[in-house]
mmCIF file of C-alpha atoms in Angstrom:
data_model
loop_
_atom_site.group_PDB
_atom_site.id
_atom_site.type_symbol
_atom_site.label_atom_id
_atom_site.label_comp_id
_atom_site.label_asym_id
_atom_site.label_seq_id
_atom_site.Cartn_x
_atom_site.Cartn_y
_atom_site.Cartn_z
ATOM 1 C CA MET A 1 74.281 71.379 99.316
ATOM 2 C CA GLY A 2 75.674 74.925 99.059
ATOM 3 C CA VAL A 3 79.167 76.272 99.650
ATOM 4 C CA VAL A 4 80.145 80.047 100.337
ATOM 5 C CA ALA A 5 83.551 81.314 100.243
ATOM 6 C CA GLU A 6 84.544 84.497 102.120
ATOM 7 C CA ARG A 7 87.900 86.460 102.099
ATOM 8 C CA GLN A 8 89.344 86.409 105.487
ATOM 9 C CA ARG A 9 92.545 88.068 104.863
ATOM 10 C CA GLU A 10 93.461 90.291 102.098
ATOM 11 C CA ALA A 11 96.835 89.883 100.277
ATOM 12 C CA SER A 12 97.535 93.498 99.268
ATOM 13 C CA GLY A 13 101.105 92.934 98.081
ATOM 14 C CA GLY A 14 103.920 90.642 97.645
ATOM 15 C CA GLY A 15 104.718 88.595 100.702
ATOM 16 C CA ALA A 16 101.535 89.122 102.284
ATOM 17 C CA THR A 17 99.147 86.318 103.549
ATOM 18 C CA PHE A 18 95.887 85.409 101.947
ATOM 19 C CA GLU A 19 93.274 83.708 104.010
ATOM 20 C CA MET A 20 89.911 82.212 102.845
ATOM 21 C CA SER A 21 87.025 80.263 104.567
ATOM 22 C CA CYS A 22 84.529 77.912 103.011
ATOM 23 C CA THR A 23 81.275 77.402 104.816
ATOM 24 C CA VAL A 24 79.243 74.477 103.759
ATOM 25 C CA ALA A 25 75.282 74.228 104.080
ATOM 26 C CA PRO A 26 74.209 70.519 103.601
ATOM 27 C CA LYS A 27 70.458 69.679 103.588
ATOM 28 C CA ASN A 28 69.320 65.954 104.301
ATOM 29 C CA LEU A 29 72.854 64.862 104.648
ATOM 30 C CA PRO A 30 72.933 63.567 108.213
ATOM 31 C CA GLY A 31 76.330 62.325 109.454
ATOM 32 C CA ALA A 32 78.027 63.392 106.052
ATOM 33 C CA GLY A 33 81.768 64.051 105.618
ATOM 34 C CA PHE A 34 83.402 66.461 103.448
ATOM 35 C CA SER A 35 86.231 66.205 101.074
ATOM 36 C CA VAL A 36 87.353 69.941 100.234
ATOM 37 C CA LEU A 37 89.472 70.675 97.265
ATOM 38 C CA VAL A 38 90.870 74.080 97.022
ATOM 39 C CA GLN A 39 91.325 75.188 93.380
ATOM 40 C CA SER A 40 92.484 78.064 91.398
ATOM 41 C CA GLN A 41 92.896 79.584 87.832
ATOM 42 C CA GLU A 42 94.726 82.746 86.563
ATOM 43 C CA SER A 43 91.797 83.846 84.747
ATOM 44 C CA ILE A 44 88.086 82.980 84.304
ATOM 45 C CA GLU A 45 88.873 80.899 81.117
ATOM 46 C CA GLY A 46 92.311 79.676 82.391
ATOM 47 C CA ALA A 47 93.270 76.102 83.318
ATOM 48 C CA VAL A 48 92.039 74.804 86.753
ATOM 49 C CA ARG A 49 94.611 73.830 89.130
ATOM 50 C CA THR A 50 94.231 71.800 92.489
ATOM 51 C CA ILE A 51 96.139 73.399 95.196
ATOM 52 C CA MET A 52 95.571 70.806 98.193
ATOM 53 C CA ASN A 53 92.780 68.518 99.309
ATOM 54 C CA LEU A 54 91.437 67.657 102.804
ATOM 55 C CA SER A 55 89.591 64.287 102.929
ATOM 56 C CA PRO A 56 86.787 63.360 105.203
ATOM 57 C CA ASP A 57 89.343 61.641 107.460
ATOM 58 C CA ASN A 58 91.420 64.871 107.946
ATOM 59 C CA VAL A 59 94.125 63.715 105.667
ATOM 60 C CA LEU A 60 95.787 66.520 103.884
ATOM 61 C CA HIS A 61 96.973 65.875 100.120
ATOM 62 C CA TYR A 62 98.787 68.313 97.895
ATOM 63 C CA GLY A 63 97.852 69.020 94.192
ATOM 64 C CA GLY A 64 100.151 68.661 91.413
ATOM 65 C CA ALA A 65 100.169 72.538 90.955
ATOM 66 C CA THR A 66 101.787 72.933 94.210
ATOM 67 C CA ASP A 67 105.636 73.646 94.257
ATOM 68 C CA PRO A 68 107.165 71.394 96.852
ATOM 69 C CA GLN A 69 109.316 74.177 98.217
ATOM 70 C CA ARG A 70 106.354 76.263 99.248
ATOM 71 C CA ARG A 71 104.212 73.590 100.965
ATOM 72 C CA ASP A 72 104.961 75.003 104.322
ATOM 73 C CA SER A 73 103.132 78.347 103.009
ATOM 74 C CA LEU A 74 99.985 76.273 102.640
ATOM 75 C CA MET A 75 97.411 75.475 105.122
ATOM 76 C CA LEU A 76 93.821 73.852 104.903
ATOM 77 C CA THR A 77 92.169 72.865 108.247
ATOM 78 C CA LYS A 78 88.367 72.328 109.509
ATOM 79 C CA SER A 79 87.780 75.247 111.778
ATOM 80 C CA GLY A 80 84.325 74.290 112.568
ATOM 81 C CA PRO A 81 81.643 71.661 111.796
ATOM 82 C CA LEU A 82 80.672 73.043 108.521
ATOM 83 C CA GLU A 83 83.665 75.490 108.221
ATOM 84 C CA PHE A 84 87.249 75.146 106.505
ATOM 85 C CA ARG A 85 90.153 77.561 106.300
ATOM 86 C CA PHE A 86 92.658 77.892 103.368
ATOM 87 C CA ARG A 87 95.667 80.058 104.137
ATOM 88 C CA LEU A 88 98.352 80.938 101.728
ATOM 89 C CA ALA A 89 101.397 82.671 103.252
ATOM 90 C CA GLY A 90 103.883 85.020 101.204
ATOM 91 C CA VAL A 91 101.976 85.344 98.095
ATOM 92 C CA GLN A 92 103.768 85.941 94.744
ATOM 93 C CA LEU A 93 103.043 87.151 91.544
ATOM 94 C CA ALA A 94 102.228 83.950 90.344
ATOM 95 C CA ASP A 95 99.535 83.272 92.937
ATOM 96 C CA ARG A 96 97.370 85.840 91.661
ATOM 97 C CA GLY A 97 93.992 84.579 90.197
ATOM 98 C CA PHE A 98 90.809 83.034 91.369
ATOM 99 C CA TYR A 99 90.391 80.742 94.356
ATOM 100 C CA TRP A 100 87.354 78.456 95.456
ATOM 101 C CA CYS A 101 86.437 75.301 97.275
ATOM 102 C CA ASP A 102 85.067 72.258 95.719
ATOM 103 C CA VAL A 103 83.099 70.246 98.287
ATOM 104 C CA HIS A 104 82.171 66.720 98.049
ATOM 105 C CA ALA A 105 79.657 65.379 100.625
ATOM 106 C CA LEU A 106 80.480 61.812 101.577
ATOM 107 C CA THR A 107 78.324 59.254 103.497
ATOM 108 C CA LYS A 108 78.933 55.642 104.850
ATOM 109 C CA PRO A 109 76.334 53.096 105.015
ATOM 110 C CA ALA A 110 74.481 52.891 108.315
ATOM 111 C CA ASP A 111 75.734 49.427 108.864
ATOM 112 C CA GLY A 112 79.061 49.686 107.382
ATOM 113 C CA GLY A 113 80.747 50.331 110.657
ATOM 114 C CA ALA A 114 83.931 52.252 111.129
ATOM 115 C CA GLY A 115 85.531 50.609 108.207
ATOM 116 C CA GLY A 116 82.824 51.350 105.551
ATOM 117 C CA THR A 117 83.652 52.982 102.284
ATOM 118 C CA TRP A 118 82.823 56.714 101.917
ATOM 119 C CA THR A 119 80.247 57.307 98.926
ATOM 120 C CA GLU A 120 79.837 60.504 97.462
ATOM 121 C CA ALA A 121 76.285 61.802 98.153
ATOM 122 C CA ALA A 122 76.558 65.466 96.759
ATOM 123 C CA SER A 123 79.004 68.162 95.548
ATOM 124 C CA ALA A 124 79.077 71.737 95.035
ATOM 125 C CA GLU A 125 81.483 74.609 94.151
ATOM 126 C CA SER A 126 81.845 77.908 96.291
ATOM 127 C CA ASN A 127 81.925 81.287 94.571
ATOM 128 C CA LYS A 128 85.514 82.700 93.577
ATOM 129 C CA VAL A 129 87.646 84.836 95.486
ATOM 130 C CA ARG A 130 90.365 86.705 93.765
ATOM 131 C CA ILE A 131 93.986 87.780 94.476
ATOM 132 C CA ASN A 132 94.910 90.563 92.655
ATOM 133 C CA PHE A 133 97.878 92.943 93.644
ATOM 134 C CA GLN A 134 100.466 95.081 91.791
ATOM 135 C CA GLU A 135 104.146 94.803 92.540
ATOM 136 C CA ASN A 136 105.687 98.279 92.812
ATOM 137 C CA GLY A 137 108.740 97.220 94.390
ATOM 138 C CA PRO A 138 111.202 99.244 96.692
ATOM 139 C CA SER A 139 112.748 102.662 95.530
ATOM 140 C CA PHE A 140 116.460 103.481 96.259
ATOM 141 C CA ALA A 141 118.340 106.628 96.592
ATOM 142 C CA VAL A 142 122.294 107.294 96.883
ATOM 143 C CA ALA A 143 124.185 110.283 98.347
ATOM 144 C CA ILE A 144 127.803 110.993 98.849
ATOM 145 C CA GLN A 145 129.407 113.003 101.335
ATOM 146 C CA SER A 146 132.986 113.621 102.254
ATOM 147 C CA ASP A 147 134.556 114.366 105.785
ATOM 148 C CA ARG A 148 136.874 117.094 104.329
ATOM 149 C CA SER A 149 137.202 118.839 100.919
ATOM 150 C CA SER A 150 140.805 119.481 100.945
ATOM 151 C CA VAL A 151 143.600 117.299 102.551
ATOM 152 C CA PHE A 152 147.468 117.745 102.738
ATOM 153 C CA PRO A 153 149.811 115.302 101.280
ATOM 154 C CA TRP A 154 150.028 111.844 102.834
ATOM 155 C CA GLU A 155 146.896 112.186 104.787
ATOM 156 C CA THR A 156 143.885 109.686 104.281
ATOM 157 C CA ALA A 157 140.912 111.139 102.658
ATOM 158 C CA LYS A 158 137.499 109.527 103.333
ATOM 159 C CA MET A 159 134.252 109.521 101.384
ATOM 160 C CA GLU A 160 131.032 107.783 102.352
ATOM 161 C CA CYS A 161 128.379 106.392 99.897
ATOM 162 C CA ALA A 162 124.922 106.012 101.587
ATOM 163 C CA LEU A 163 121.881 104.425 100.246
ATOM 164 C CA SER A 164 118.352 104.728 101.281
ATOM 165 C CA VAL A 165 115.365 102.525 100.769
ATOM 166 C CA SER A 166 111.747 103.687 100.597
ATOM 167 C CA GLY A 167 108.355 102.121 99.582
ATOM 168 C CA SER A 168 107.843 98.584 100.039
ATOM 169 C CA ALA A 169 111.134 98.100 101.752
ATOM 170 C CA PRO A 170 112.400 94.586 102.306
ATOM 171 C CA LYS A 171 114.098 93.404 105.158
ATOM 172 C CA SER A 172 117.940 94.324 105.510
ATOM 173 C CA ASP A 173 119.115 90.728 104.929
ATOM 174 C CA ASP A 174 116.882 90.733 101.583
ATOM 175 C CA VAL A 175 119.004 93.649 100.151
ATOM 176 C CA ALA A 176 122.383 93.804 98.678
ATOM 177 C CA TYR A 177 124.271 96.376 96.589
ATOM 178 C CA GLU A 178 127.134 96.459 94.081
ATOM 179 C CA VAL A 179 129.043 99.567 94.631
ATOM 180 C CA SER A 180 131.784 101.057 92.494
ATOM 181 C CA TRP A 181 133.851 104.208 93.090
ATOM 182 C CA PHE A 182 135.079 106.470 90.162
ATOM 183 C CA PHE A 183 137.636 109.102 90.034
ATOM 184 C CA SER A 184 138.291 111.876 87.372
ATOM 185 C CA ARG A 185 141.055 114.310 87.421
ATOM 186 C CA LEU A 186 139.421 117.198 85.605
ATOM 187 C CA ARG A 187 136.117 118.754 86.816
ATOM 188 C CA GLY A 188 133.283 117.435 84.780
ATOM 189 C CA GLY A 189 135.458 114.848 82.898
ATOM 190 C CA SER A 190 134.036 112.681 80.308
ATOM 191 C CA ALA A 191 135.912 109.453 81.155
ATOM 192 C CA PRO A 192 136.013 108.557 85.029
ATOM 193 C CA ALA A 193 138.349 105.836 86.037
ATOM 194 C CA LEU A 194 137.220 103.050 88.441
ATOM 195 C CA LEU A 195 138.907 102.976 91.747
ATOM 196 C CA ALA A 196 137.400 100.110 93.463
ATOM 197 C CA ALA A 197 134.300 98.116 93.540
ATOM 198 C CA VAL A 198 132.532 95.719 95.784
ATOM 199 C CA ASP A 199 129.938 93.267 94.690
ATOM 200 C CA ARG A 200 126.809 92.174 96.172
ATOM 201 C CA TYR A 201 128.596 89.133 97.856
ATOM 202 C CA GLY A 202 131.083 91.392 99.460
ATOM 203 C CA VAL A 203 134.044 90.527 97.085
ATOM 204 C CA VAL A 204 136.187 93.707 96.582
ATOM 205 C CA ARG A 205 138.202 94.375 93.350
ATOM 206 C CA GLY A 206 140.443 97.373 92.437
ATOM 207 C CA GLY A 207 140.631 99.134 89.376
ATOM 208 C CA ALA A 208 143.514 100.896 87.721
ATOM 209 C CA GLY A 209 142.174 104.367 87.962
ATOM 210 C CA GLY A 210 145.277 106.130 86.504
ATOM 211 C CA ARG A 211 146.381 106.805 89.884
ATOM 212 C CA ASN A 212 149.949 107.377 91.263
ATOM 213 C CA THR A 213 151.961 104.621 92.713
ATOM 214 C CA SER A 214 152.345 106.043 96.372
ATOM 215 C CA SER A 215 148.614 106.138 97.428
ATOM 216 C CA ASP A 216 146.188 103.507 97.773
ATOM 217 C CA VAL A 217 142.397 102.996 98.371
ATOM 218 C CA SER A 218 140.332 100.614 100.529
ATOM 219 C CA VAL A 219 136.619 100.069 100.834
ATOM 220 C CA GLU A 220 134.552 99.184 103.949
ATOM 221 C CA ARG A 221 130.910 98.178 104.298
ATOM 222 C CA ARG A 222 129.853 100.173 107.556
ATOM 223 C CA ASP A 223 126.409 98.874 107.755
ATOM 224 C CA ALA A 224 123.708 97.566 105.537
ATOM 225 C CA ASN A 225 123.466 100.671 103.419
ATOM 226 C CA THR A 226 126.704 102.743 103.948
ATOM 227 C CA PHE A 227 130.014 102.174 102.076
ATOM 228 C CA LEU A 228 133.117 104.054 102.885
ATOM 229 C CA LEU A 229 136.017 104.745 100.481
ATOM 230 C CA ARG A 230 139.475 105.609 102.123
ATOM 231 C CA VAL A 231 142.397 107.234 99.857
ATOM 232 C CA HIS A 232 145.455 106.602 101.774
ATOM 233 C CA GLY A 233 148.744 108.728 101.271
ATOM 234 C CA THR A 234 147.267 111.329 99.043
ATOM 235 C CA GLN A 235 149.172 113.028 96.386
ATOM 236 C CA ASP A 236 148.633 116.102 94.231
ATOM 237 C CA SER A 237 147.510 113.657 91.489
ATOM 238 C CA ASP A 238 144.536 112.396 93.542
ATOM 239 C CA SER A 239 142.960 115.815 93.279
ATOM 240 C CA GLY A 240 139.785 115.545 91.126
ATOM 241 C CA GLU A 241 136.190 114.361 91.348
ATOM 242 C CA TYR A 242 134.752 111.387 93.095
ATOM 243 C CA HIS A 243 131.533 109.535 92.928
ATOM 244 C CA CYS A 244 129.802 106.210 93.381
ATOM 245 C CA SER A 245 127.466 104.226 91.764
ATOM 246 C CA ALA A 246 125.356 101.383 93.206
ATOM 247 C CA THR A 247 123.161 98.742 91.860
ATOM 248 C CA PRO A 248 120.643 97.312 94.165
ATOM 249 C CA TRP A 249 119.595 93.669 94.476
ATOM 250 C CA TYR A 250 116.595 92.845 96.510
ATOM 251 C CA LEU A 251 114.660 89.366 97.367
ATOM 252 C CA SER A 252 111.229 90.190 95.853
ATOM 253 C CA ALA A 253 108.608 88.881 97.914
ATOM 254 C CA SER A 254 106.252 88.375 94.722
ATOM 255 C CA THR A 255 108.705 86.184 92.894
ATOM 256 C CA GLY A 256 110.853 84.755 95.523
ATOM 257 C CA ALA A 257 113.870 85.495 93.487
ATOM 258 C CA TRP A 258 116.653 88.132 93.642
ATOM 259 C CA THR A 259 115.812 91.157 91.230
ATOM 260 C CA GLN A 260 118.003 93.629 90.096
ATOM 261 C CA ALA A 261 117.064 97.299 90.374
ATOM 262 C CA GLN A 262 118.162 100.362 88.334
ATOM 263 C CA GLU A 263 121.780 101.386 88.697
ATOM 264 C CA LEU A 264 121.979 104.692 90.705
ATOM 265 C CA THR A 265 124.847 107.472 90.318
ATOM 266 C CA SER A 266 125.568 109.685 92.994
ATOM 267 C CA PRO A 267 126.604 113.428 92.720
ATOM 268 C CA ALA A 268 130.255 113.972 92.539
ATOM 269 C CA VAL A 269 132.513 115.491 95.290
ATOM 270 C CA PHE A 270 135.612 117.492 94.556
ATOM 271 C CA LEU A 271 138.928 116.643 96.652
ATOM 272 C CA THR A 272 141.862 118.978 96.744
ATOM 273 C CA VAL A 273 145.171 117.978 97.892
ATOM 274 C CA ARG A 274 147.014 121.135 99.004
ATOM 275 C CA PHE A 275 150.614 121.747 99.050
ATOM 276 C CA ALA A 276 151.412 123.155 102.477
ATOM 277 C CA VAL A 277 154.178 125.714 101.731
ATOM 278 C CA TRP A 278 154.518 126.838 105.280
ATOM 279 C CA GLU A 279 154.562 123.321 106.633
ATOM 280 C CA SER A 280 157.180 122.122 104.150
ATOM 281 C CA LEU A 281 159.482 125.318 104.593
ATOM 282 C CA LYS A 282 159.012 125.768 108.568
ATOM 283 C CA LEU A 283 161.439 123.282 109.495
ATOM 284 C CA PRO A 284 164.269 123.966 106.819
ATOM 285 C CA LEU A 285 163.741 127.545 107.910
ATOM 286 C CA LEU A 286 164.169 126.941 111.432
ATOM 287 C CA TYR A 287 167.156 124.644 111.086
ATOM 288 C CA GLY A 288 168.765 127.118 108.755
ATOM 289 C CA SER A 289 168.100 129.935 111.013
ATOM 290 C CA MET A 290 169.744 128.085 114.128
ATOM 291 C CA ALA A 291 172.656 126.960 112.160
ATOM 292 C CA SER A 292 173.272 130.478 110.864
ATOM 293 C CA LEU A 293 173.167 131.827 114.288
ATOM 294 C CA GLY A 294 175.256 129.231 115.854
ATOM 295 C CA VAL A 295 177.860 129.628 113.016
ATOM 296 C CA GLY A 296 178.008 133.581 113.744
ATOM 297 C CA ILE A 297 178.206 133.176 117.440
ATOM 298 C CA PHE A 298 180.931 130.841 116.981
ATOM 299 C CA SER A 299 182.896 133.069 114.272
ATOM 300 C CA LEU A 300 182.489 136.033 116.605
ATOM 301 C CA VAL A 301 183.730 134.329 119.700
ATOM 302 C CA LEU A 302 186.612 132.995 117.514
ATOM 303 C CA GLY A 303 187.559 136.369 116.173
ATOM 304 C CA LEU A 304 187.672 137.903 119.681
ATOM 305 C CA LEU A 305 189.824 135.066 120.963
ATOM 306 C CA CYS A 306 192.403 135.354 118.088
ATOM 307 C CA ALA A 307 192.340 139.292 118.309
ATOM 308 C CA HIS A 308 192.820 139.090 122.083
ATOM 309 C CA CYS A 309 195.329 136.411 122.174
ATOM 310 C CA CYS A 310 197.404 136.576 118.947
ATOM 311 C CA CYS A 311 197.433 140.059 117.717
ATOM 312 C CA ARG A 312 198.578 142.005 120.715
ATOM 313 C CA ASN A 313 201.997 143.828 120.399
ATOM 314 C CA THR A 314 203.733 143.750 124.105
ATOM 315 C CA LEU A 315 206.854 145.656 122.834
ATOM 316 C CA HIS A 316 205.262 148.738 121.783
ATOM 317 C CA THR A 317 205.767 151.793 123.979
ATOM 318 C CA PRO A 318 203.909 155.135 123.404
ATOM 319 C CA ARG A 319 206.167 158.034 122.124
ATOM 320 C CA SER A 320 206.809 160.793 124.450
ATOM 321 C CA ARG A 321 205.947 164.175 123.207
ATOM 322 C CA ASN A 322 208.271 166.058 125.108
ATOM 323 C CA LYS A 323 211.146 165.966 122.553
ATOM 324 C CA LEU A 324 208.715 167.032 120.021
ATOM 325 C CA MET A 325 207.670 170.019 122.068
ATOM 326 C CA ASP A 326 211.210 170.990 122.889
ATOM 327 C CA LEU A 327 212.130 170.805 119.128
ATOM 328 C CA GLU A 328 209.171 173.216 118.443
ATOM 329 C CA MET A 329 210.453 175.500 121.117
ATOM 330 C CA ASP A 330 213.743 175.588 119.571
#
């Protein structure tokens, strides 16, 4: 009896599916049944592990090397009279190694009937098929942008921290981020203060940040890869540099565990809180001008009334110039 193993589906990366077929070529074994064991080892000289076993009666048994939580990812079926298929879904780094089929041909006595005992007649091992791939993992990048570079006092400033994934990008549900926002009052300051942070579970915590007591900050997750910082009620002390740092976590398809990626730091954006001179003086000047004009008009009217009513002399008669002229004549 000969057994040939062939790779039907290549596992080129973590999370892919590996599939192998084993074809049996018996000689002088009429009516034989086959017991197929799928075995593996990490290296040529490594220990042999039994993954699973299919009996001649199509009863499936799992080997001791099989993780109970991964049994749903394994399949061994009889796909033809002399062909068997083994499938391993969601391969991990621990699955790398050599795989082969160990086939035992079993026969029953001719007069044993349906309840006869299987007797091994021959056995053979197939060639080995290797699972070998490299785990590169996804790569991340972070960028920051602000809707405005300057605001007026008591306005709200918004800054967005956006992350991007490239390479072997996992599903959106398999990625989480720890995002922190920092503030420095001096451009290029050496000691930025923590404003707020959100962990990969979505819990937000605030930081002292050396900020004033009038303004406050809030953090919002807009989508899977975007986080928004709002600075409410800005004051002059909120002018400075802002940047965010992010630590990605992703569910590795190769290990099946959450993996922490390298921390990323965005460039800094500078926010200026401008003092609105005209805006602050416009209303006082307007009110002052209107008050001054009103007081002036009232004073003018009052003066005219007083002059017209109180200061007029009704007994005064103009002096005649006739006597003076007569005196001069004389």
